[in-house]
GROMACS .gro file of N, CA and C in nm:
model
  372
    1UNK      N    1   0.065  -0.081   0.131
    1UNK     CA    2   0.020   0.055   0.112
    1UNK      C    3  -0.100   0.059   0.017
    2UNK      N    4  -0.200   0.125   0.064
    2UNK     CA    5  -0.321   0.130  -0.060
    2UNK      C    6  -0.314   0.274  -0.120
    3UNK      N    7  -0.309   0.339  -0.199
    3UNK     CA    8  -0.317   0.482  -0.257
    3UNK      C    9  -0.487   0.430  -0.283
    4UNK      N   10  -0.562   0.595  -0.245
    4UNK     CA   11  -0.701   0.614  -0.263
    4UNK      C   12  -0.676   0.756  -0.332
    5UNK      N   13  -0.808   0.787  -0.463
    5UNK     CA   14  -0.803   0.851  -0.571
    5UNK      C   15  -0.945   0.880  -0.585
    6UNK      N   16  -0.960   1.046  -0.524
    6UNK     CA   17  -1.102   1.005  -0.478
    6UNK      C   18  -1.132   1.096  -0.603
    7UNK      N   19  -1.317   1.161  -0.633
    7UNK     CA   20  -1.307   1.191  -0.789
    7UNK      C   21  -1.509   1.236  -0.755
    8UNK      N   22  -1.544   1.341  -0.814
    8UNK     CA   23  -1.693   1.349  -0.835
    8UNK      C   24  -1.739   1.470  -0.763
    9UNK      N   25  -1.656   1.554  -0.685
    9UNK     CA   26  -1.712   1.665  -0.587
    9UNK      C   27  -1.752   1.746  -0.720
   10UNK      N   28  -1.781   1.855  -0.633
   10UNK     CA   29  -1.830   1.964  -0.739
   10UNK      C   30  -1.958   2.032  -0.657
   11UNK      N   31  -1.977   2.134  -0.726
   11UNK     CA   32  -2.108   2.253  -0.670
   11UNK      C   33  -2.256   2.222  -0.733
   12UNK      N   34  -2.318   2.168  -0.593
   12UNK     CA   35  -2.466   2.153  -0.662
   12UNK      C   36  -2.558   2.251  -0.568
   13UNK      N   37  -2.698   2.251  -0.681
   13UNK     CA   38  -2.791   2.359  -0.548
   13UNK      C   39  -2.828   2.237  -0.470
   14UNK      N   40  -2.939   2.276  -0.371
   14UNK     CA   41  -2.987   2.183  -0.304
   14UNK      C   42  -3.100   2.170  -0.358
   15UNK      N   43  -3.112   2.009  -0.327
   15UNK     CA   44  -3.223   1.895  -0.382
   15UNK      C   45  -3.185   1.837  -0.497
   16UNK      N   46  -2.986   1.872  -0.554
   16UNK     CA   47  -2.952   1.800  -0.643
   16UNK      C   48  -2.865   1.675  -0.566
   17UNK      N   49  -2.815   1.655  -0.708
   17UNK     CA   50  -2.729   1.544  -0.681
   17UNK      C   51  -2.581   1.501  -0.715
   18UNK      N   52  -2.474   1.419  -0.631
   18UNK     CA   53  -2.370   1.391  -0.697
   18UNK      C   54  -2.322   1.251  -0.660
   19UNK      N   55  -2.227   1.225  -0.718
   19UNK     CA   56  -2.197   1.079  -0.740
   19UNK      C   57  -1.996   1.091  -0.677
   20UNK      N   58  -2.004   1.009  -0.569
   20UNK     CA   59  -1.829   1.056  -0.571
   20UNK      C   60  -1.800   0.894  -0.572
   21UNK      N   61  -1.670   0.889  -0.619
   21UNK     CA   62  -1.607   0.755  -0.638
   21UNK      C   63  -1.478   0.770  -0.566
   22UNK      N   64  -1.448   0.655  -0.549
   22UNK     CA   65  -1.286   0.607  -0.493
   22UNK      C   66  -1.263   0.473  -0.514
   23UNK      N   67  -1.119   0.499  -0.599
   23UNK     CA   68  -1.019   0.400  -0.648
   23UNK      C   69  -0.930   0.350  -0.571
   24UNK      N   70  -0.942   0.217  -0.507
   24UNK     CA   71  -0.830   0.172  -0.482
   24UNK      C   72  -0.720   0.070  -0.505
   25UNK      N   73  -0.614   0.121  -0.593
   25UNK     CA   74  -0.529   0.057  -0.698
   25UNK      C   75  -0.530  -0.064  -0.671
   26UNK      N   76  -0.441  -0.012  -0.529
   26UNK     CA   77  -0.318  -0.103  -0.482
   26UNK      C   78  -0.405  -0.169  -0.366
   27UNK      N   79  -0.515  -0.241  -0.357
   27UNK     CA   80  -0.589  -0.319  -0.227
   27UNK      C   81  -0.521  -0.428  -0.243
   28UNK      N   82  -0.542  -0.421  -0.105
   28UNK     CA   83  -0.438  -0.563  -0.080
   28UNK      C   84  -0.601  -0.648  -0.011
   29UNK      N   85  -0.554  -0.810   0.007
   29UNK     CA   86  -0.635  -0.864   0.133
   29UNK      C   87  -0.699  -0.821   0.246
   30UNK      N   88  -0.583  -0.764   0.293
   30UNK     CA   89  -0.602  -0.718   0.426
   30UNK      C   90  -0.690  -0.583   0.446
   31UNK      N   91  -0.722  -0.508   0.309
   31UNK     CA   92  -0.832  -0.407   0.343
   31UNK      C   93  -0.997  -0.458   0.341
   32UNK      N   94  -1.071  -0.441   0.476
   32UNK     CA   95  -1.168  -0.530   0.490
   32UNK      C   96  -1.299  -0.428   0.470
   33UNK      N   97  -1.276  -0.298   0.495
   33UNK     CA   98  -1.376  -0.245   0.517
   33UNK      C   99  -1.323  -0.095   0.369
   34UNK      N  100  -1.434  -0.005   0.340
   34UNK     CA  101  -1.384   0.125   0.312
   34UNK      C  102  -1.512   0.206   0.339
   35UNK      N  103  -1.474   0.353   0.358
   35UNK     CA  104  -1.587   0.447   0.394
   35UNK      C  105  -1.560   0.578   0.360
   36UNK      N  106  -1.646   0.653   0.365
   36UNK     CA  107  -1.654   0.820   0.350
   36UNK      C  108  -1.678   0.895   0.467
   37UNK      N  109  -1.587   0.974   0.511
   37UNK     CA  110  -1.619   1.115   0.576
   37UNK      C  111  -1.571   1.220   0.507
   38UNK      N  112  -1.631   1.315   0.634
   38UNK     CA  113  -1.633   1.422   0.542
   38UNK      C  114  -1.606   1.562   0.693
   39UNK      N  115  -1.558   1.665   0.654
   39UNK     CA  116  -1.497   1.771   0.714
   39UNK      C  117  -1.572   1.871   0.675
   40UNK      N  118  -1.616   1.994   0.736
   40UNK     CA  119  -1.695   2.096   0.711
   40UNK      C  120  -1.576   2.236   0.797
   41UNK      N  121  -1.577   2.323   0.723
   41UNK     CA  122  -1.514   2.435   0.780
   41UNK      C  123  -1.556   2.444   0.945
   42UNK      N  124  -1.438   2.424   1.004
   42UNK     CA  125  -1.442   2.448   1.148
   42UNK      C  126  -1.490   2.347   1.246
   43UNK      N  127  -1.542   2.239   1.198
   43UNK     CA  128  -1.562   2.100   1.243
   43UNK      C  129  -1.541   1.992   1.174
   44UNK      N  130  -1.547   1.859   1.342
   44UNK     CA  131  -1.465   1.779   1.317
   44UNK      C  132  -1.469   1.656   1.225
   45UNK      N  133  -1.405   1.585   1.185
   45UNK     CA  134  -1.465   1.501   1.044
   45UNK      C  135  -1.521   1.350   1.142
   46UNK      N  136  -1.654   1.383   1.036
   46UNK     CA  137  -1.751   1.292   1.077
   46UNK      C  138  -1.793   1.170   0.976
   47UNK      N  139  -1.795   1.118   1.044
   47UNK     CA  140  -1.861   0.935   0.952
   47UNK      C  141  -1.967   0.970   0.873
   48UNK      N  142  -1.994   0.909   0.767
   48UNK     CA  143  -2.126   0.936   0.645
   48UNK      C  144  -2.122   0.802   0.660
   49UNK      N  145  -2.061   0.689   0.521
   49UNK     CA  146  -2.087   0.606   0.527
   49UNK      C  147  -2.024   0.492   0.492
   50UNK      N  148  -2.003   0.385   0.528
   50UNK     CA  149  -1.905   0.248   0.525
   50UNK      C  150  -1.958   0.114   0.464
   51UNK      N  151  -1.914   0.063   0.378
   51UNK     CA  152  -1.885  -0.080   0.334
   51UNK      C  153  -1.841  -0.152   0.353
   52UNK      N  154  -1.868  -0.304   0.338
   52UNK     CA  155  -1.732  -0.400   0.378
   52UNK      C  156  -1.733  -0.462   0.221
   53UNK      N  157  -1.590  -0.518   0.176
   53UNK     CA  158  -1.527  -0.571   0.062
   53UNK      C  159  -1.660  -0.679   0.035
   54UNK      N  160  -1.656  -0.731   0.120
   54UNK     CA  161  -1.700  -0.898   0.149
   54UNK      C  162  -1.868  -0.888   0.228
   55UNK      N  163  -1.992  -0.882   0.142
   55UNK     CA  164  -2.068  -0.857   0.191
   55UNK      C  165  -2.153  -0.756   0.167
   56UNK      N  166  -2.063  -0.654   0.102
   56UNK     CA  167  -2.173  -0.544   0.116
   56UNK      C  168  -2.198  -0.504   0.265
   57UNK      N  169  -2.186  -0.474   0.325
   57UNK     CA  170  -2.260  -0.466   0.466
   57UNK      C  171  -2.248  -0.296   0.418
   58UNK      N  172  -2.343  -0.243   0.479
   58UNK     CA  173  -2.358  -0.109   0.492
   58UNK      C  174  -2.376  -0.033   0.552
   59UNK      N  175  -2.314   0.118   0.595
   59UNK     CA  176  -2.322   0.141   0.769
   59UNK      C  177  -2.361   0.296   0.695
   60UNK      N  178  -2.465   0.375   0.807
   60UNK     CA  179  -2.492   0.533   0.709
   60UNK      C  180  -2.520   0.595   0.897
   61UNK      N  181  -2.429   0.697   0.848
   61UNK     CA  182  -2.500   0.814   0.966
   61UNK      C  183  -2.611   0.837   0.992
   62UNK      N  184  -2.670   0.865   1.095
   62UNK     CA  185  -2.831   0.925   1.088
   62UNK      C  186  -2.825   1.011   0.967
   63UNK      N  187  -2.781   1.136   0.949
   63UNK     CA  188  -2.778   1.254   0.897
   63UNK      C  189  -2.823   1.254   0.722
   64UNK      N  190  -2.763   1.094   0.702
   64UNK     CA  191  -2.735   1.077   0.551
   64UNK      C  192  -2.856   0.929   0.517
   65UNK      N  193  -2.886   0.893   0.582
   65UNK     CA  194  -2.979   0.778   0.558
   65UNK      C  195  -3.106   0.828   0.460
   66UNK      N  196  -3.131   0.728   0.401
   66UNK     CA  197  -3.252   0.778   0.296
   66UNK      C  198  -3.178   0.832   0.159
   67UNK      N  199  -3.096   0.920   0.207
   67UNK     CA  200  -3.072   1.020   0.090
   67UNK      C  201  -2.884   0.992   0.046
   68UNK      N  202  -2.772   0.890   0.077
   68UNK     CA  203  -2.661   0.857   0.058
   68UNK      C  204  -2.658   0.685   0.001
   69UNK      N  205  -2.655   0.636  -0.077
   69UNK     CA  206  -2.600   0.521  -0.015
   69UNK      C  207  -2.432   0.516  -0.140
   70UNK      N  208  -2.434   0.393  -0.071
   70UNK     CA  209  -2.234   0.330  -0.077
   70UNK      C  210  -2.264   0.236  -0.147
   71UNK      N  211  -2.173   0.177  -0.253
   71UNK     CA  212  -2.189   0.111  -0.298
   71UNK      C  213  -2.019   0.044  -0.341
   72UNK      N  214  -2.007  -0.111  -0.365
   72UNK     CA  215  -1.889  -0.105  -0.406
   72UNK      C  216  -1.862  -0.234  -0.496
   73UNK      N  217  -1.720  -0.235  -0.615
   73UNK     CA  218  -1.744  -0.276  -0.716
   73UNK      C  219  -1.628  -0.341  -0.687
   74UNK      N  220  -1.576  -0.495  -0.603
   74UNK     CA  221  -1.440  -0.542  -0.629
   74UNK      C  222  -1.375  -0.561  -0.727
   75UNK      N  223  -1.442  -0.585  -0.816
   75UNK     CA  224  -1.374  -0.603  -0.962
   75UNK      C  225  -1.278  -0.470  -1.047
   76UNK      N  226  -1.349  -0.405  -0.983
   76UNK     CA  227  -1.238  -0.247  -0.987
   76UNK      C  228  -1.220  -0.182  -0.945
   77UNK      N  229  -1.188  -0.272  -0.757
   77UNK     CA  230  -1.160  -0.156  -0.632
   77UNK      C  231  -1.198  -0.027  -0.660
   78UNK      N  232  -1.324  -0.033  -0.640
   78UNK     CA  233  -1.416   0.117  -0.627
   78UNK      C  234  -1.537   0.099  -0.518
   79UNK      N  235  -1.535   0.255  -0.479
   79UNK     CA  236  -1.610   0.221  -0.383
   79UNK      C  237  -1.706   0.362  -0.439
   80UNK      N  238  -1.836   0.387  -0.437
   80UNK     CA  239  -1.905   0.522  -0.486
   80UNK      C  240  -2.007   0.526  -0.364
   81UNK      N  241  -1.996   0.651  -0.373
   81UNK     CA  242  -2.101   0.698  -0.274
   81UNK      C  243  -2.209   0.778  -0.327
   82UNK      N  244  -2.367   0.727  -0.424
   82UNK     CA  245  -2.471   0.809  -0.452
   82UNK      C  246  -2.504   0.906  -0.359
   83UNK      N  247  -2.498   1.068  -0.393
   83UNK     CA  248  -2.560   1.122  -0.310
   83UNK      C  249  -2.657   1.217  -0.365
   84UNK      N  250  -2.767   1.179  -0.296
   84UNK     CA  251  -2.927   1.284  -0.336
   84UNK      C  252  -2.994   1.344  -0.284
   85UNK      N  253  -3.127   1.402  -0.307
   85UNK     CA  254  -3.142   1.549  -0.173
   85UNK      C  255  -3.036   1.583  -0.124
   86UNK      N  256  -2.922   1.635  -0.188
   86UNK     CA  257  -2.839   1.740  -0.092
   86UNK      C  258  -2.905   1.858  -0.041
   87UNK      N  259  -2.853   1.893   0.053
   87UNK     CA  260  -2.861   2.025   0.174
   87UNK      C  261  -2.741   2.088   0.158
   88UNK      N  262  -2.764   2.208   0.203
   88UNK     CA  263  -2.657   2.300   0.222
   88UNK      C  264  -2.570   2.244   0.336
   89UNK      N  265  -2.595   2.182   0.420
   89UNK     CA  266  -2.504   2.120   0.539
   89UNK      C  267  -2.489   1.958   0.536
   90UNK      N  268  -2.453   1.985   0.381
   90UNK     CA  269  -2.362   1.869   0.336
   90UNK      C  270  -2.254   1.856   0.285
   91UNK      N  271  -2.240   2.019   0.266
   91UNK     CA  272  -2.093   2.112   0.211
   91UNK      C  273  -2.033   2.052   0.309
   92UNK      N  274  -1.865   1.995   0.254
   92UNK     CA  275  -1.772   1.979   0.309
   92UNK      C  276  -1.628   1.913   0.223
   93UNK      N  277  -1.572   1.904   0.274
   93UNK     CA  278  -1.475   1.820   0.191
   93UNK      C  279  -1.483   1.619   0.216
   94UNK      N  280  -1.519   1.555   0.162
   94UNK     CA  281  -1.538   1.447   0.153
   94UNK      C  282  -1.406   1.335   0.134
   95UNK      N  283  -1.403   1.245   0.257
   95UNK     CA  284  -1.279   1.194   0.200
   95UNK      C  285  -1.323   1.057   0.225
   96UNK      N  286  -1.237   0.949   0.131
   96UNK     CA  287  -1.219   0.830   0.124
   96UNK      C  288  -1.124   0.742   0.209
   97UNK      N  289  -1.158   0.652   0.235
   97UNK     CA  290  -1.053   0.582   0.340
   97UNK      C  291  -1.100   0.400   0.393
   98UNK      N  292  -0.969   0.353   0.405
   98UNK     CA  293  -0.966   0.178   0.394
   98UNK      C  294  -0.890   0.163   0.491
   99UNK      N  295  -0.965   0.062   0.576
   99UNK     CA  296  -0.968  -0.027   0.685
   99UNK      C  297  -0.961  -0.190   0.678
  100UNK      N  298  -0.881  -0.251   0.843
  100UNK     CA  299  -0.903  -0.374   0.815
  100UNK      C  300  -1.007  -0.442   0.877
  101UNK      N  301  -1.030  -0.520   0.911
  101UNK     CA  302  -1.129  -0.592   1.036
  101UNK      C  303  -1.140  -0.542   1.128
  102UNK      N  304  -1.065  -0.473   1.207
  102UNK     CA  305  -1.038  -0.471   1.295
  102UNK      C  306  -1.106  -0.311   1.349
  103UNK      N  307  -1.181  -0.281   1.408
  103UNK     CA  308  -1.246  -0.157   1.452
  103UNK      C  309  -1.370  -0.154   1.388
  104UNK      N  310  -1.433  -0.028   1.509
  104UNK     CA  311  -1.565   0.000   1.444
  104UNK      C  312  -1.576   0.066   1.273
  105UNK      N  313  -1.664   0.045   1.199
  105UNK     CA  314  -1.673   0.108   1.094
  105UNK      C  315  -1.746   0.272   1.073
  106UNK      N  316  -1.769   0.308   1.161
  106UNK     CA  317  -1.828   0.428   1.199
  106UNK      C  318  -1.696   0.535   1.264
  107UNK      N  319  -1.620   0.475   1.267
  107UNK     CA  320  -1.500   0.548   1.341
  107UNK      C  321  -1.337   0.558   1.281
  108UNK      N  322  -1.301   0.696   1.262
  108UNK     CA  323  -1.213   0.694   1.201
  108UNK      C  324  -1.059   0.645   1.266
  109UNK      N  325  -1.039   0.611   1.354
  109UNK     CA  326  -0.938   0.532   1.425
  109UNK      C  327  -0.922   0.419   1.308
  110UNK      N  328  -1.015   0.316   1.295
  110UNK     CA  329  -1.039   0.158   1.257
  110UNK      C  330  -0.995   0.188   1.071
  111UNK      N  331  -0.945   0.309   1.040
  111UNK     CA  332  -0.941   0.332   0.870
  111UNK      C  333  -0.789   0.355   0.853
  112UNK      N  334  -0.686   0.281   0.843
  112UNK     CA  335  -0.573   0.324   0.769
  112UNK      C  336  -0.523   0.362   0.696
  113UNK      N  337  -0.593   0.411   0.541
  113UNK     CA  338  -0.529   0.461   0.462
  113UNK      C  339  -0.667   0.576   0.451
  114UNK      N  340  -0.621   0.683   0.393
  114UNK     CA  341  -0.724   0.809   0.370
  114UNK      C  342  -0.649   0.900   0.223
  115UNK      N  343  -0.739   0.905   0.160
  115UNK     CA  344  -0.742   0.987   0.002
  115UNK      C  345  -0.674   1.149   0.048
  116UNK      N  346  -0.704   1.197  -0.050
  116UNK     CA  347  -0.640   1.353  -0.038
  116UNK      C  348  -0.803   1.433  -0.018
  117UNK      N  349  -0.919   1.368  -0.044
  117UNK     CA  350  -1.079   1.452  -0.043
  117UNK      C  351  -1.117   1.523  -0.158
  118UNK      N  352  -1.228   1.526  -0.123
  118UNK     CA  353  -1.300   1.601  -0.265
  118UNK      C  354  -1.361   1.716  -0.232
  119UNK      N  355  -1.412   1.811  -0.304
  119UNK     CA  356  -1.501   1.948  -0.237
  119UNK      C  357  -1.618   1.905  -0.257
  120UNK      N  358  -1.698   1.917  -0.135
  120UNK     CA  359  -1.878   1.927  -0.197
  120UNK      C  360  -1.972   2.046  -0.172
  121UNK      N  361  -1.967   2.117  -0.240
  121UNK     CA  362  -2.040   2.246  -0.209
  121UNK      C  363  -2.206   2.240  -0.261
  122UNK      N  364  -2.276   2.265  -0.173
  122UNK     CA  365  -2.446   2.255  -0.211
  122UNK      C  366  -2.496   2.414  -0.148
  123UNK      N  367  -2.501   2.463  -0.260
  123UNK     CA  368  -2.569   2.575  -0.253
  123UNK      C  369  -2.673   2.620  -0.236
  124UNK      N  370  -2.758   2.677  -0.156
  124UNK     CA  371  -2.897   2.695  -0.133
  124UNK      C  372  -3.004   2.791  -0.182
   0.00000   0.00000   0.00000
């Protein structure tokens, strides 16, 4: 079981910035990958952006490229997601979530464990 402890939402205008993090205590081996989506009132939750443990590899939506990146710290199962130039249609609830090898990293099927989310409100 991994518990994720996600942490950093909050209300910015747009063209600011925020920083969200996620803790994961209890990683075992077998979590290979972790990533962020995110949910917007009335639609469906969509991929932002993914890491792998081992590598760094880095995966970003069109939507968020340039202006998101992921970053992650094994030494204290954390995974942060810089985010800058926000837009107003970046409001959503943001959630954290860990995967093994196994699936695409762009897709939330391939993620087994998922946080409780964060709020991100960007005001315009």
């Amino acid at each position: 079981q991994v518990h994720l402890v996600e942490s950093g939402g909050g209300l910015v205008q747009t063209g600011g910035s925020l920083r969200l993090s996620c803790v994961a205590p209890g990683r075992t081996v077998g979590t290979y990958k972790m990533a962020w989506f995110r949910q917007a009132p009335g639609k469906e939750r969509e991929f932002v952006a993914a890491i792998t443990w081992v590598g760094g590899v880095a995966y970003y939506a069109d939507s968020v490229k340039g202006r998101f990146t992921i970053s992650r710290d094994g030494a204290k199962n954390t995974v942060t997601l810089q985010m800058n130039s926000l837009k107003p249609e970046d409001t959503a609830v943001y959630y954290c979530a860990a995967g093994t090898i196994y699936g695409m990293p762009k897709v939330a099927d391939a993620y087994n464990f998922w946080g409780q989310g964060t709020q991100v409100t960007v005001s315009s």
